[in-house]
């Protein structure tokens, strides 16, 4: 009975239909844009690019329409053009012609990784140049580290990752992004960078990287197809709690930014990590996700621009701050 005398009893009555009509705020585009909770802009985007040594012309990737391997000799001009288009950050992958068992070209001063980072920084000093830090692009077997007795040897690999990171930092990389999924790789890289005086070079950890079916087009693009799979180091796609453990480990080892990869199939993981850490969070919309949208749009099944807007928007809604996407160049040129 007491409830009757409380003026707030009205709230219960008023907060349902027909008093409440959520469509009121959806009437016009002007209203909808005022109500919009998340936004994506060029400030959020990182563009992954492939740079190949020893070729004269851009090499298209059949399974990634619109993406090419950039010849090393064109890289300077290409980076300038990207920066002029509005790209603010690139993630660089080398396509090596000098592969060996350990991927040693990647820690040599005269190797492709070092040369391409230098060339990119020289061409556009204000571009944020991020070095993907792994070995699969530089090893003859295609695994992400040193193979020993049929397995990728964790501790030898993290020592090499530290060497590659220092080489990248010396070449001018603004950020190191280790993607090998080795235990202790963040600590090893942080120590290596700090000992060499690169205390201010941040690490963006591919902290939650799943052994996904969606990397196929990338492996063709980066020339790193492998026999077998990466299930003994990348995460099982079925696991969510483990992703939080990986993230908290990398945070404890000194990561500056965490990442979830791929994106769309793992929005729950992204949202959970957002709740578990205060670090900036990145998400990688991978090659297979790009291919799915491109080919479905080419077949007339979906509208490409709307699908891009919607998927990138979902990453923001789930808690991502940064988005790596092969659509970044199109968005820079044509808007959303
Ligand atoms: C390799 C690496 C991969 C991607 C980024 N770094 C592939 C893999 O793990 O096999 C995938 C990116 C994409 O599919 O777009 N360390
Ligand atoms: Zn790798």
Short mmCIF file of C-alpha atoms and ligand atoms in Angstrom, two decimals:
data_model
loop_
_atom_site.label_atom_id
_atom_site.label_comp_id
_atom_site.label_asym_id
_atom_site.label_seq_id
_atom_site.Cartn_x
_atom_site.Cartn_y
_atom_site.Cartn_z
CA UNK A 1 0.00 0.00 0.00
CA UNK A 2 2.82 2.35 0.92
CA UNK A 3 3.94 2.24 -2.69
CA UNK A 4 0.83 4.12 -3.72
CA UNK A 5 1.97 7.22 -1.86
CA UNK A 6 5.33 7.29 -3.47
CA UNK A 7 5.40 9.60 -6.51
CA UNK A 8 7.86 7.22 -8.14
CA UNK A 9 5.13 4.61 -8.59
CA UNK A 10 4.46 6.57 -11.76
CA UNK A 11 7.83 5.52 -13.14
CA UNK A 12 6.75 1.94 -13.39
CA UNK A 13 3.67 3.00 -15.23
CA UNK A 14 5.33 5.49 -17.57
CA UNK A 15 8.28 3.40 -18.63
CA UNK A 16 6.39 1.10 -20.91
CA UNK A 17 4.63 1.35 -24.23
CA UNK A 18 2.69 3.40 -25.24
CA UNK A 19 4.41 6.10 -23.18
CA UNK A 20 7.75 4.80 -24.28
CA UNK A 21 8.38 4.69 -28.02
CA UNK A 22 12.01 4.01 -28.92
CA UNK A 23 11.33 4.87 -32.55
CA UNK A 24 11.01 8.58 -31.61
CA UNK A 25 14.78 8.96 -31.67
CA UNK A 26 15.21 7.10 -34.96
CA UNK A 27 13.01 9.32 -37.10
CA UNK A 28 15.64 11.18 -39.11
CA UNK A 29 19.30 10.76 -39.93
CA UNK A 30 20.04 13.91 -37.92
CA UNK A 31 18.45 12.39 -34.82
CA UNK A 32 20.08 9.03 -35.43
CA UNK A 33 23.52 10.59 -35.68
CA UNK A 34 22.93 12.50 -32.42
CA UNK A 35 22.03 9.24 -30.67
CA UNK A 36 24.91 7.22 -32.15
CA UNK A 37 26.93 5.62 -29.35
CA UNK A 38 30.08 4.66 -31.24
CA UNK A 39 32.06 6.17 -34.08
CA UNK A 40 34.85 4.97 -36.32
CA UNK A 41 37.29 7.40 -37.93
CA UNK A 42 40.68 7.32 -39.64
CA UNK A 43 42.15 8.02 -36.20
CA UNK A 44 41.27 4.46 -35.21
CA UNK A 45 42.56 2.58 -38.23
CA UNK A 46 45.81 0.76 -38.94
CA UNK A 47 46.46 -0.40 -42.51
CA UNK A 48 48.31 -3.73 -42.93
CA UNK A 49 50.62 -3.74 -45.99
CA UNK A 50 52.84 -6.29 -47.76
CA UNK A 51 56.26 -5.36 -49.13
CA UNK A 52 58.12 -7.73 -51.43
CA UNK A 53 61.80 -7.55 -52.31
CA UNK A 54 63.12 -8.26 -55.79
CA UNK A 55 59.98 -7.55 -57.84
CA UNK A 56 59.36 -4.75 -60.36
CA UNK A 57 55.57 -4.47 -60.43
CA UNK A 58 52.83 -4.67 -57.79
CA UNK A 59 51.67 -8.29 -57.39
CA UNK A 60 47.90 -8.64 -56.87
CA UNK A 61 46.61 -11.19 -54.34
CA UNK A 62 43.87 -13.26 -55.99
CA UNK A 63 42.03 -13.97 -52.74
CA UNK A 64 42.22 -10.35 -51.52
CA UNK A 65 40.79 -8.17 -54.28
CA UNK A 66 42.31 -4.67 -54.10
CA UNK A 67 45.36 -5.74 -52.07
CA UNK A 68 48.81 -6.02 -53.67
CA UNK A 69 52.32 -6.86 -52.63
CA UNK A 70 54.13 -3.55 -52.97
CA UNK A 71 57.55 -3.79 -54.65
CA UNK A 72 60.20 -2.66 -52.19
CA UNK A 73 61.44 -0.07 -54.67
CA UNK A 74 57.98 1.60 -54.81
CA UNK A 75 57.49 1.64 -51.06
CA UNK A 76 58.54 5.25 -50.50
CA UNK A 77 56.08 6.62 -53.04
CA UNK A 78 53.32 4.30 -51.87
CA UNK A 79 53.71 5.33 -48.24
CA UNK A 80 53.62 9.01 -49.22
CA UNK A 81 50.42 8.38 -51.19
CA UNK A 82 48.83 6.52 -48.27
CA UNK A 83 49.71 9.32 -45.89
CA UNK A 84 48.25 11.87 -48.33
CA UNK A 85 45.05 9.79 -48.47
CA UNK A 86 44.73 10.01 -44.69
CA UNK A 87 46.25 6.75 -43.47
CA UNK A 88 47.91 7.47 -40.12
CA UNK A 89 49.36 4.07 -39.25
CA UNK A 90 50.59 1.02 -41.15
CA UNK A 91 51.42 -2.51 -40.02
CA UNK A 92 54.26 -3.80 -42.20
CA UNK A 93 54.76 -7.38 -43.42
CA UNK A 94 57.80 -8.35 -45.48
CA UNK A 95 57.63 -10.88 -48.30
CA UNK A 96 61.09 -12.39 -48.17
CA UNK A 97 63.25 -13.96 -50.88
CA UNK A 98 65.91 -14.79 -48.30
CA UNK A 99 64.35 -17.41 -46.08
CA UNK A 100 66.19 -19.84 -43.84
CA UNK A 101 65.50 -22.19 -40.93
CA UNK A 102 65.41 -19.46 -38.28
CA UNK A 103 64.30 -16.39 -40.24
CA UNK A 104 67.62 -14.67 -39.62
CA UNK A 105 67.12 -12.13 -42.41
CA UNK A 106 64.67 -10.38 -40.09
CA UNK A 107 67.32 -9.43 -37.53
CA UNK A 108 69.98 -8.34 -40.02
CA UNK A 109 70.69 -4.67 -40.47
CA UNK A 110 70.73 -5.10 -44.26
CA UNK A 111 67.70 -7.45 -44.34
CA UNK A 112 64.27 -6.72 -45.82
CA UNK A 113 62.59 -5.93 -42.50
CA UNK A 114 65.12 -3.28 -41.61
CA UNK A 115 65.20 -1.78 -45.12
CA UNK A 116 61.42 -1.50 -45.46
CA UNK A 117 60.93 0.13 -42.07
CA UNK A 118 63.65 2.66 -42.82
CA UNK A 119 62.22 3.43 -46.23
CA UNK A 120 58.71 3.90 -44.83
CA UNK A 121 59.86 6.24 -42.04
CA UNK A 122 61.99 8.26 -44.45
CA UNK A 123 59.05 8.68 -46.84
CA UNK A 124 56.50 9.78 -44.22
CA UNK A 125 58.08 10.60 -40.86
CA UNK A 126 54.69 11.30 -39.27
CA UNK A 127 53.18 7.96 -40.28
CA UNK A 128 53.04 5.52 -37.35
CA UNK A 129 55.06 2.59 -38.66
CA UNK A 130 54.40 -0.68 -36.84
CA UNK A 131 56.56 -3.76 -37.33
CA UNK A 132 54.78 -7.12 -37.30
CA UNK A 133 57.22 -9.15 -35.25
CA UNK A 134 57.29 -12.81 -36.16
CA UNK A 135 59.26 -15.28 -38.26
CA UNK A 136 56.77 -17.03 -40.54
CA UNK A 137 57.48 -14.59 -43.39
CA UNK A 138 61.21 -15.28 -43.09
CA UNK A 139 61.47 -19.02 -42.39
CA UNK A 140 61.80 -21.70 -45.08
CA UNK A 141 59.28 -23.98 -43.27
CA UNK A 142 56.73 -21.19 -42.64
CA UNK A 143 56.45 -21.64 -38.87
CA UNK A 144 56.56 -18.66 -36.51
CA UNK A 145 59.90 -19.60 -34.95
CA UNK A 146 62.72 -22.10 -34.64
CA UNK A 147 61.57 -25.67 -35.32
CA UNK A 148 63.14 -28.27 -33.06
CA UNK A 149 62.04 -31.92 -33.03
CA UNK A 150 58.84 -31.15 -34.91
CA UNK A 151 57.81 -28.31 -32.57
CA UNK A 152 58.40 -24.60 -32.51
CA UNK A 153 60.94 -24.09 -29.73
CA UNK A 154 59.56 -21.43 -27.42
CA UNK A 155 62.66 -20.14 -25.67
CA UNK A 156 64.96 -20.05 -28.71
CA UNK A 157 62.23 -18.21 -30.58
CA UNK A 158 61.70 -15.50 -27.96
CA UNK A 159 65.44 -14.80 -27.91
CA UNK A 160 65.27 -14.29 -31.68
CA UNK A 161 62.13 -12.15 -31.36
CA UNK A 162 64.07 -9.83 -29.08
CA UNK A 163 66.83 -9.55 -31.73
CA UNK A 164 64.29 -8.84 -34.47
CA UNK A 165 62.61 -6.18 -32.32
CA UNK A 166 65.85 -4.35 -31.64
CA UNK A 167 66.65 -4.46 -35.36
CA UNK A 168 63.19 -3.01 -36.12
CA UNK A 169 63.56 -0.28 -33.52
CA UNK A 170 66.99 0.66 -34.90
CA UNK A 171 65.44 0.92 -38.36
CA UNK A 172 62.92 3.42 -37.00
CA UNK A 173 59.83 1.36 -36.16
CA UNK A 174 57.42 3.34 -33.98
CA UNK A 175 55.92 0.22 -32.47
CA UNK A 176 56.69 -3.49 -32.15
CA UNK A 177 53.81 -5.92 -32.67
CA UNK A 178 54.75 -9.50 -31.78
CA UNK A 179 52.42 -12.05 -33.40
CA UNK A 180 54.25 -15.33 -32.81
CA UNK A 181 52.18 -16.49 -29.80
CA UNK A 182 55.25 -17.66 -27.87
CA UNK A 183 55.12 -17.64 -24.06
CA UNK A 184 57.20 -14.88 -22.53
CA UNK A 185 57.66 -13.04 -25.81
CA UNK A 186 56.56 -9.68 -24.43
CA UNK A 187 58.98 -9.85 -21.49
CA UNK A 188 61.85 -10.94 -23.78
CA UNK A 189 61.16 -8.16 -26.27
CA UNK A 190 60.72 -5.49 -23.57
CA UNK A 191 64.04 -6.49 -22.00
CA UNK A 192 65.77 -6.52 -25.38
CA UNK A 193 64.45 -3.10 -26.33
CA UNK A 194 65.26 -1.57 -22.95
CA UNK A 195 68.83 -2.94 -22.95
CA UNK A 196 69.38 -1.33 -26.34
CA UNK A 197 68.05 2.03 -25.22
CA UNK A 198 64.58 1.76 -26.80
CA UNK A 199 62.75 2.26 -23.54
CA UNK A 200 60.14 4.41 -25.27
CA UNK A 201 59.24 2.02 -28.08
CA UNK A 202 55.78 0.60 -27.32
CA UNK A 203 54.69 -3.01 -27.75
CA UNK A 204 51.31 -3.89 -29.23
CA UNK A 205 50.87 -7.54 -28.29
CA UNK A 206 48.88 -9.88 -30.49
CA UNK A 207 47.86 -11.22 -27.09
CA UNK A 208 44.80 -13.22 -28.16
CA UNK A 209 45.53 -14.78 -31.53
CA UNK A 210 43.37 -17.74 -32.44
CA UNK A 211 44.37 -20.66 -34.70
CA UNK A 212 41.75 -19.46 -37.18
CA UNK A 213 40.45 -20.64 -40.56
CA UNK A 214 40.42 -17.00 -41.63
CA UNK A 215 44.14 -16.46 -42.28
CA UNK A 216 44.28 -18.25 -45.65
CA UNK A 217 44.39 -15.20 -47.92
CA UNK A 218 47.08 -13.61 -45.74
CA UNK A 219 49.33 -16.64 -46.07
CA UNK A 220 49.10 -16.35 -49.85
CA UNK A 221 49.76 -12.61 -49.63
CA UNK A 222 52.74 -12.90 -47.31
CA UNK A 223 54.08 -16.02 -49.02
CA UNK A 224 54.09 -18.01 -45.79
CA UNK A 225 52.01 -21.11 -46.47
CA UNK A 226 53.14 -23.90 -44.20
CA UNK A 227 52.84 -27.64 -43.95
CA UNK A 228 50.75 -28.42 -40.91
CA UNK A 229 49.15 -25.80 -38.69
CA UNK A 230 49.83 -23.46 -35.79
CA UNK A 231 47.54 -25.11 -33.24
CA UNK A 232 50.42 -25.83 -30.85
CA UNK A 233 51.03 -22.10 -30.35
CA UNK A 234 47.97 -20.12 -31.44
CA UNK A 235 44.82 -20.31 -29.31
CA UNK A 236 41.96 -22.78 -29.65
CA UNK A 237 38.99 -20.86 -31.12
CA UNK A 238 36.70 -22.54 -28.59
CA UNK A 239 38.30 -20.75 -25.61
CA UNK A 240 37.29 -17.49 -23.97
CA UNK A 241 38.67 -17.63 -20.41
CA UNK A 242 42.09 -18.50 -21.76
CA UNK A 243 42.02 -15.30 -23.81
CA UNK A 244 41.77 -13.30 -20.61
CA UNK A 245 44.73 -15.23 -19.17
CA UNK A 246 46.80 -14.48 -22.31
CA UNK A 247 45.86 -10.81 -22.08
CA UNK A 248 46.68 -10.47 -18.38
CA UNK A 249 50.00 -12.28 -18.90
CA UNK A 250 51.00 -9.92 -21.68
CA UNK A 251 49.93 -6.93 -19.61
CA UNK A 252 52.06 -8.18 -16.71
CA UNK A 253 55.03 -8.68 -19.03
CA UNK A 254 54.83 -5.05 -20.13
CA UNK A 255 52.58 -4.88 -23.19
CA UNK A 256 51.32 -1.37 -23.95
CA UNK A 257 48.39 -2.42 -26.14
CA UNK A 258 46.48 -5.73 -26.28
CA UNK A 259 44.90 -7.28 -29.38
CA UNK A 260 42.22 -9.76 -30.36
CA UNK A 261 42.49 -11.51 -33.71
CA UNK A 262 40.38 -12.28 -35.76
CA UNK A 263 37.55 -9.83 -35.11
CA UNK A 264 34.00 -10.71 -36.02
CA UNK A 265 33.92 -14.26 -34.66
CA UNK A 266 35.38 -13.09 -31.34
CA UNK A 267 33.35 -10.05 -30.25
CA UNK A 268 32.56 -11.73 -26.93
CA UNK A 269 36.27 -12.14 -26.26
CA UNK A 270 36.87 -8.49 -27.11
CA UNK A 271 34.12 -7.37 -24.73
CA UNK A 272 35.42 -9.62 -21.92
CA UNK A 273 38.98 -8.34 -22.26
CA UNK A 274 37.69 -4.76 -22.28
CA UNK A 275 36.26 -5.52 -18.82
CA UNK A 276 39.47 -7.17 -17.58
CA UNK A 277 42.14 -4.64 -18.55
CA UNK A 278 42.64 -0.89 -18.74
CA UNK A 279 45.09 -1.11 -21.63
CA UNK A 280 44.14 0.17 -25.08
CA UNK A 281 42.63 -2.67 -27.08
CA UNK A 282 43.13 -3.42 -30.77
CA UNK A 283 41.24 -5.81 -33.01
CA UNK A 284 42.45 -7.29 -36.31
CA UNK A 285 39.86 -7.73 -39.06
CA UNK A 286 41.85 -10.45 -40.81
CA UNK A 287 42.30 -11.42 -44.45
CA UNK A 288 39.49 -14.00 -44.43
CA UNK A 289 37.05 -11.44 -43.04
CA UNK A 290 38.12 -9.02 -45.77
CA UNK A 291 37.69 -11.72 -48.43
CA UNK A 292 34.23 -12.67 -47.16
CA UNK A 293 32.98 -9.10 -47.50
CA UNK A 294 34.73 -8.44 -50.84
CA UNK A 295 33.53 -11.62 -52.54
CA UNK A 296 30.00 -11.44 -51.15
CA UNK A 297 29.77 -7.83 -52.35
CA UNK A 298 31.20 -8.73 -55.76
CA UNK A 299 28.52 -11.42 -56.07
CA UNK A 300 25.84 -8.83 -55.31
CA UNK A 301 24.89 -10.52 -52.05
CA UNK A 302 25.68 -7.59 -49.73
CA UNK A 303 26.54 -3.89 -49.94
CA UNK A 304 30.27 -3.55 -49.30
CA UNK A 305 30.33 -0.11 -47.69
CA UNK A 306 27.48 -0.89 -45.34
CA UNK A 307 29.06 -4.21 -44.37
CA UNK A 308 32.37 -2.47 -43.63
CA UNK A 309 30.67 0.22 -41.55
CA UNK A 310 28.67 -2.36 -39.65
CA UNK A 311 31.55 -4.73 -38.88
CA UNK A 312 33.99 -1.98 -37.86
CA UNK A 313 31.20 -0.46 -35.76
CA UNK A 314 30.69 -3.78 -34.00
CA UNK A 315 34.37 -3.80 -32.97
CA UNK A 316 33.99 -0.37 -31.41
CA UNK A 317 30.79 -1.36 -29.67
CA UNK A 318 32.49 -4.44 -28.22
CA UNK A 319 35.30 -2.28 -26.81
CA UNK A 320 38.08 -1.92 -29.40
CA UNK A 321 40.05 1.32 -29.55
CA UNK A 322 42.15 0.48 -32.62
CA UNK A 323 41.19 -1.52 -35.70
CA UNK A 324 43.55 -3.17 -38.15
CA UNK A 325 41.76 -3.51 -41.47
CA UNK A 326 42.58 -3.97 -45.14
CA UNK A 327 39.64 -1.65 -45.85
CA UNK A 328 41.54 1.34 -44.37
CA UNK A 329 42.75 2.60 -47.76
CA UNK A 330 39.28 2.53 -49.34
CA UNK A 331 37.84 4.28 -46.31
CA UNK A 332 40.59 6.93 -46.43
CA UNK A 333 39.83 7.63 -50.08
CA UNK A 334 36.06 7.32 -50.18
CA UNK A 335 34.89 7.72 -46.59
CA UNK A 336 32.45 5.35 -45.00
C1 LIG B 1 51.68 -14.47 -38.84
C2 LIG B 1 50.50 -13.65 -39.06
C3 LIG B 1 49.31 -14.11 -39.61
C4 LIG B 1 48.49 -13.01 -39.71
C5 LIG B 1 49.17 -11.92 -39.20
N1 LIG B 1 50.42 -12.34 -38.78
C6 LIG B 1 48.93 -15.43 -40.14
C7 LIG B 1 49.09 -16.63 -39.35
O1 LIG B 1 49.18 -16.61 -38.12
O2 LIG B 1 49.14 -17.68 -39.99
C8 LIG B 1 47.10 -13.08 -40.27
C9 LIG B 1 46.56 -11.81 -40.74
C10 LIG B 1 45.42 -11.97 -41.66
O3 LIG B 1 44.91 -13.08 -41.94
O4 LIG B 1 45.00 -10.93 -42.17
N2 LIG B 1 52.34 -14.27 -37.64
ZN1 LIG B 2 54.05 -15.86 -37.61
#
